[in-house]
Amino acid sequence: MPRASIHHWPPGHRSLLNLFVAVLWCGCTAPMSADTNEDAQRDAKLIASLKSVAVQTLDQSLPVIAFARWVQLQSGPGAEAQWEVNDCGEQTGTPGQLSQIPVCVEVDSFLKDGRKIVILIANDQPKRQAHPAWKVYFAQLITPHERINLKRLSDLPAALIRTRQLKKDPETAK
């Protein structure tokens, strides 16, 4: 049996199909709702706030420099960082859980040598308040061979040194 094409449909059905396609297209290209735009603005403010907070407020043994700068220094030249706001991986879909879910700013830094730094910093203030109280929620260094959970941010530099792959240099191999 040959496949039916739109051109063989009765005219009434073609107009229904065209209407269906138009509705789908409009739904896919509709502008963002005000709520989505407000969420994006709030998330951008949270990320900016964390980037500028002194890393020493997250770990007393670290220097008084902006968190974003500290991540950049640990990651090294050429690393790419991605920042996002999320639920700290805690949402399970249980009804009524939304008020209990923490809000985290996550930074994933992709190092040139293939390692990855993942840090989630939780906002202790409910409902993403303008003046967050930050605390380290989770930190990990991911290498091609292992995942190293970090108890404190100050553990990251030693983990980076320990997992650095030395390039084989003919002069040092002798």
mmCIF file of C-alpha atoms in Angstrom:
data_model
loop_
_atom_site.group_PDB
_atom_site.id
_atom_site.type_symbol
_atom_site.label_atom_id
_atom_site.label_comp_id
_atom_site.label_asym_id
_atom_site.label_seq_id
_atom_site.Cartn_x
_atom_site.Cartn_y
_atom_site.Cartn_z
ATOM 1 C CA MET A 1 0.000 0.000 0.000
ATOM 2 C CA PRO A 2 1.528 3.389 -0.982
ATOM 3 C CA ARG A 3 2.257 5.924 1.748
ATOM 4 C CA ALA A 4 -0.202 8.791 1.959
ATOM 5 C CA SER A 5 1.215 12.262 1.502
ATOM 6 C CA ILE A 6 -0.346 15.509 2.597
ATOM 7 C CA HIS A 7 -1.216 16.302 -1.028
ATOM 8 C CA HIS A 8 -3.541 13.288 -1.208
ATOM 9 C CA TRP A 9 -5.476 14.243 1.928
ATOM 10 C CA PRO A 10 -8.916 15.771 1.571
ATOM 11 C CA PRO A 11 -8.778 19.597 1.761
ATOM 12 C CA GLY A 12 -10.434 19.708 5.231
ATOM 13 C CA HIS A 13 -7.797 17.411 6.698
ATOM 14 C CA ARG A 14 -4.940 19.414 5.162
ATOM 15 C CA SER A 15 -6.121 22.580 6.872
ATOM 16 C CA LEU A 16 -6.361 20.714 10.197
ATOM 17 C CA LEU A 17 -2.810 19.461 9.747
ATOM 18 C CA ASN A 18 -1.609 22.959 8.863
ATOM 19 C CA LEU A 19 -3.332 24.328 11.980
ATOM 20 C CA PHE A 20 -1.732 21.613 14.126
ATOM 21 C CA VAL A 21 1.736 22.407 12.738
ATOM 22 C CA ALA A 22 1.188 26.140 13.307
ATOM 23 C CA VAL A 23 0.140 25.580 16.928
ATOM 24 C CA LEU A 24 3.178 23.374 17.552
ATOM 25 C CA TRP A 25 5.482 25.941 15.966
ATOM 26 C CA CYS A 26 4.032 28.799 18.038
ATOM 27 C CA GLY A 27 4.354 26.789 21.228
ATOM 28 C CA CYS A 28 7.992 26.030 20.527
ATOM 29 C CA THR A 29 8.910 29.608 19.709
ATOM 30 C CA ALA A 30 6.885 31.370 22.398
ATOM 31 C CA PRO A 31 8.868 33.903 24.439
ATOM 32 C CA MET A 32 10.007 32.968 27.943
ATOM 33 C CA SER A 33 7.437 33.513 30.649
ATOM 34 C CA ALA A 34 7.952 36.209 33.260
ATOM 35 C CA ASP A 35 8.636 33.520 35.885
ATOM 36 C CA THR A 36 11.387 31.956 33.779
ATOM 37 C CA ASN A 37 12.934 35.366 33.160
ATOM 38 C CA GLU A 38 12.791 36.211 36.881
ATOM 39 C CA ASP A 39 14.410 32.859 37.732
ATOM 40 C CA ALA A 40 17.200 33.522 35.222
ATOM 41 C CA GLN A 41 17.816 36.982 36.692
ATOM 42 C CA ARG A 42 17.810 35.619 40.253
ATOM 43 C CA ASP A 43 20.210 32.812 39.235
ATOM 44 C CA ALA A 44 22.540 35.324 37.566
ATOM 45 C CA LYS A 45 22.590 37.386 40.782
ATOM 46 C CA LEU A 46 23.368 34.315 42.892
ATOM 47 C CA ILE A 47 26.222 33.311 40.596
ATOM 48 C CA ALA A 48 27.635 36.854 40.610
ATOM 49 C CA SER A 49 27.357 36.960 44.393
ATOM 50 C CA LEU A 50 29.268 33.700 44.852
ATOM 51 C CA LYS A 51 31.915 34.619 42.296
ATOM 52 C CA SER A 52 32.762 37.749 44.276
ATOM 53 C CA VAL A 53 32.679 36.243 47.791
ATOM 54 C CA ALA A 54 36.091 35.831 49.447
ATOM 55 C CA VAL A 55 37.086 32.164 49.285
ATOM 56 C CA GLN A 56 38.318 32.532 52.871
ATOM 57 C CA THR A 57 34.675 32.739 54.005
ATOM 58 C CA LEU A 58 34.214 29.204 52.619
ATOM 59 C CA ASP A 59 37.461 27.809 54.054
ATOM 60 C CA GLN A 60 39.393 29.733 56.727
ATOM 61 C CA SER A 61 42.765 28.418 55.518
ATOM 62 C CA LEU A 62 42.389 29.986 52.062
ATOM 63 C CA PRO A 63 43.356 33.529 51.059
ATOM 64 C CA VAL A 64 41.114 36.575 50.859
ATOM 65 C CA ILE A 65 40.496 36.525 47.093
ATOM 66 C CA ALA A 66 37.298 36.211 45.098
ATOM 67 C CA PHE A 67 36.009 32.655 44.779
ATOM 68 C CA ALA A 68 35.909 32.878 40.961
ATOM 69 C CA ARG A 69 39.550 34.023 40.892
ATOM 70 C CA TRP A 70 40.573 31.195 43.229
ATOM 71 C CA VAL A 71 38.850 28.607 41.000
ATOM 72 C CA GLN A 72 40.599 30.115 37.990
ATOM 73 C CA LEU A 73 44.000 29.952 39.704
ATOM 74 C CA GLN A 74 43.481 26.326 40.766
ATOM 75 C CA SER A 75 42.293 25.341 37.285
ATOM 76 C CA GLY A 76 45.248 26.829 35.467
ATOM 77 C CA PRO A 77 45.512 28.651 32.166
ATOM 78 C CA GLY A 78 43.147 27.594 29.418
ATOM 79 C CA ALA A 79 40.594 25.970 31.727
ATOM 80 C CA GLU A 80 36.930 26.615 31.029
ATOM 81 C CA ALA A 81 34.466 27.127 33.870
ATOM 82 C CA GLN A 82 30.710 26.672 33.649
ATOM 83 C CA TRP A 83 28.469 28.163 36.339
ATOM 84 C CA GLU A 84 24.854 27.232 37.103
ATOM 85 C CA VAL A 85 22.260 27.304 39.870
ATOM 86 C CA ASN A 86 20.664 23.969 40.761
ATOM 87 C CA ASP A 87 19.037 21.943 43.558
ATOM 88 C CA CYS A 88 22.341 20.481 44.805
ATOM 89 C CA GLY A 89 21.210 17.149 43.353
ATOM 90 C CA GLU A 90 18.617 16.758 46.107
ATOM 91 C CA GLN A 91 15.244 16.950 44.336
ATOM 92 C CA THR A 92 13.490 13.582 44.285
ATOM 93 C CA GLY A 93 10.034 14.618 43.119
ATOM 94 C CA THR A 94 8.374 14.016 46.470
ATOM 95 C CA PRO A 95 5.309 16.273 46.928
ATOM 96 C CA GLY A 96 5.935 19.172 49.305
ATOM 97 C CA GLN A 97 9.702 18.814 49.022
ATOM 98 C CA LEU A 98 10.338 22.101 47.197
ATOM 99 C CA SER A 99 10.543 24.168 50.390
ATOM 100 C CA GLN A 100 13.234 21.836 51.777
ATOM 101 C CA ILE A 101 15.490 21.630 48.723
ATOM 102 C CA PRO A 102 18.760 23.543 49.053
ATOM 103 C CA VAL A 103 19.915 25.892 46.331
ATOM 104 C CA CYS A 104 23.485 25.541 45.079
ATOM 105 C CA VAL A 105 25.704 27.410 42.705
ATOM 106 C CA GLU A 106 27.784 24.836 40.878
ATOM 107 C CA VAL A 107 31.011 25.512 39.066
ATOM 108 C CA ASP A 108 32.479 22.872 36.781
ATOM 109 C CA SER A 109 35.996 23.710 35.683
ATOM 110 C CA PHE A 110 37.394 21.713 32.782
ATOM 111 C CA LEU A 111 41.195 21.656 32.962
ATOM 112 C CA LYS A 112 43.288 21.440 29.815
ATOM 113 C CA ASP A 113 44.733 18.077 30.863
ATOM 114 C CA GLY A 114 41.307 16.391 31.024
ATOM 115 C CA ARG A 115 40.677 16.667 34.753
ATOM 116 C CA LYS A 116 37.553 18.356 36.073
ATOM 117 C CA ILE A 117 36.857 20.295 39.263
ATOM 118 C CA VAL A 118 33.242 20.195 40.507
ATOM 119 C CA ILE A 119 32.241 22.469 43.390
ATOM 120 C CA LEU A 120 28.736 23.053 44.727
ATOM 121 C CA ILE A 121 28.264 25.913 47.161
ATOM 122 C CA ALA A 122 24.926 25.984 48.981
ATOM 123 C CA ASN A 123 22.934 29.087 49.776
ATOM 124 C CA ASP A 124 21.702 28.637 53.347
ATOM 125 C CA GLN A 125 19.082 31.348 52.924
ATOM 126 C CA PRO A 126 15.636 30.065 51.918
ATOM 127 C CA LYS A 127 14.197 30.796 48.496
ATOM 128 C CA ARG A 128 17.386 32.182 46.946
ATOM 129 C CA GLN A 129 17.535 35.372 49.016
ATOM 130 C CA ALA A 130 19.499 38.357 47.757
ATOM 131 C CA HIS A 131 22.129 38.042 50.528
ATOM 132 C CA PRO A 132 23.071 34.371 50.593
ATOM 133 C CA ALA A 133 24.935 32.642 53.393
ATOM 134 C CA TRP A 134 27.323 30.364 51.499
ATOM 135 C CA LYS A 135 28.749 27.027 52.612
ATOM 136 C CA VAL A 136 30.585 24.271 50.756
ATOM 137 C CA TYR A 137 28.101 21.546 49.880
ATOM 138 C CA PHE A 138 30.257 19.273 47.719
ATOM 139 C CA ALA A 139 33.669 19.381 46.067
ATOM 140 C CA GLN A 140 35.332 16.806 43.867
ATOM 141 C CA LEU A 141 38.291 16.438 41.554
ATOM 142 C CA ILE A 142 37.616 14.071 38.670
ATOM 143 C CA THR A 143 40.558 12.531 36.847
ATOM 144 C CA PRO A 144 40.595 9.923 34.091
ATOM 145 C CA HIS A 145 41.377 7.311 36.765
ATOM 146 C CA GLU A 146 39.553 8.386 39.920
ATOM 147 C CA ARG A 147 37.117 10.704 41.665
ATOM 148 C CA ILE A 148 38.500 12.449 44.716
ATOM 149 C CA ASN A 149 35.963 13.867 47.166
ATOM 150 C CA LEU A 150 37.334 16.920 48.923
ATOM 151 C CA LYS A 151 36.371 17.582 52.547
ATOM 152 C CA ARG A 152 37.525 21.203 52.326
ATOM 153 C CA LEU A 153 38.338 23.518 49.441
ATOM 154 C CA SER A 154 41.871 23.803 50.808
ATOM 155 C CA ASP A 155 42.350 20.082 49.954
ATOM 156 C CA LEU A 156 42.086 20.877 46.227
ATOM 157 C CA PRO A 157 45.635 22.191 45.569
ATOM 158 C CA ALA A 158 47.268 19.044 47.006
ATOM 159 C CA ALA A 159 44.876 16.795 45.060
ATOM 160 C CA LEU A 160 45.704 18.682 41.871
ATOM 161 C CA ILE A 161 49.448 18.259 42.468
ATOM 162 C CA ARG A 162 49.073 14.575 43.345
ATOM 163 C CA THR A 163 47.032 13.779 40.214
ATOM 164 C CA ARG A 164 48.982 15.863 37.734
ATOM 165 C CA GLN A 165 50.226 13.767 34.852
ATOM 166 C CA LEU A 166 53.887 14.433 34.163
ATOM 167 C CA LYS A 167 54.671 14.705 30.484
ATOM 168 C CA LYS A 168 57.473 12.488 29.329
ATOM 169 C CA ASP A 169 60.372 14.738 28.540
ATOM 170 C CA PRO A 170 63.329 13.080 26.799
ATOM 171 C CA GLU A 171 65.746 15.160 28.913
ATOM 172 C CA THR A 172 64.271 14.028 32.242
ATOM 173 C CA ALA A 173 63.916 10.398 31.195
ATOM 174 C CA LYS A 174 67.709 9.886 31.189
#
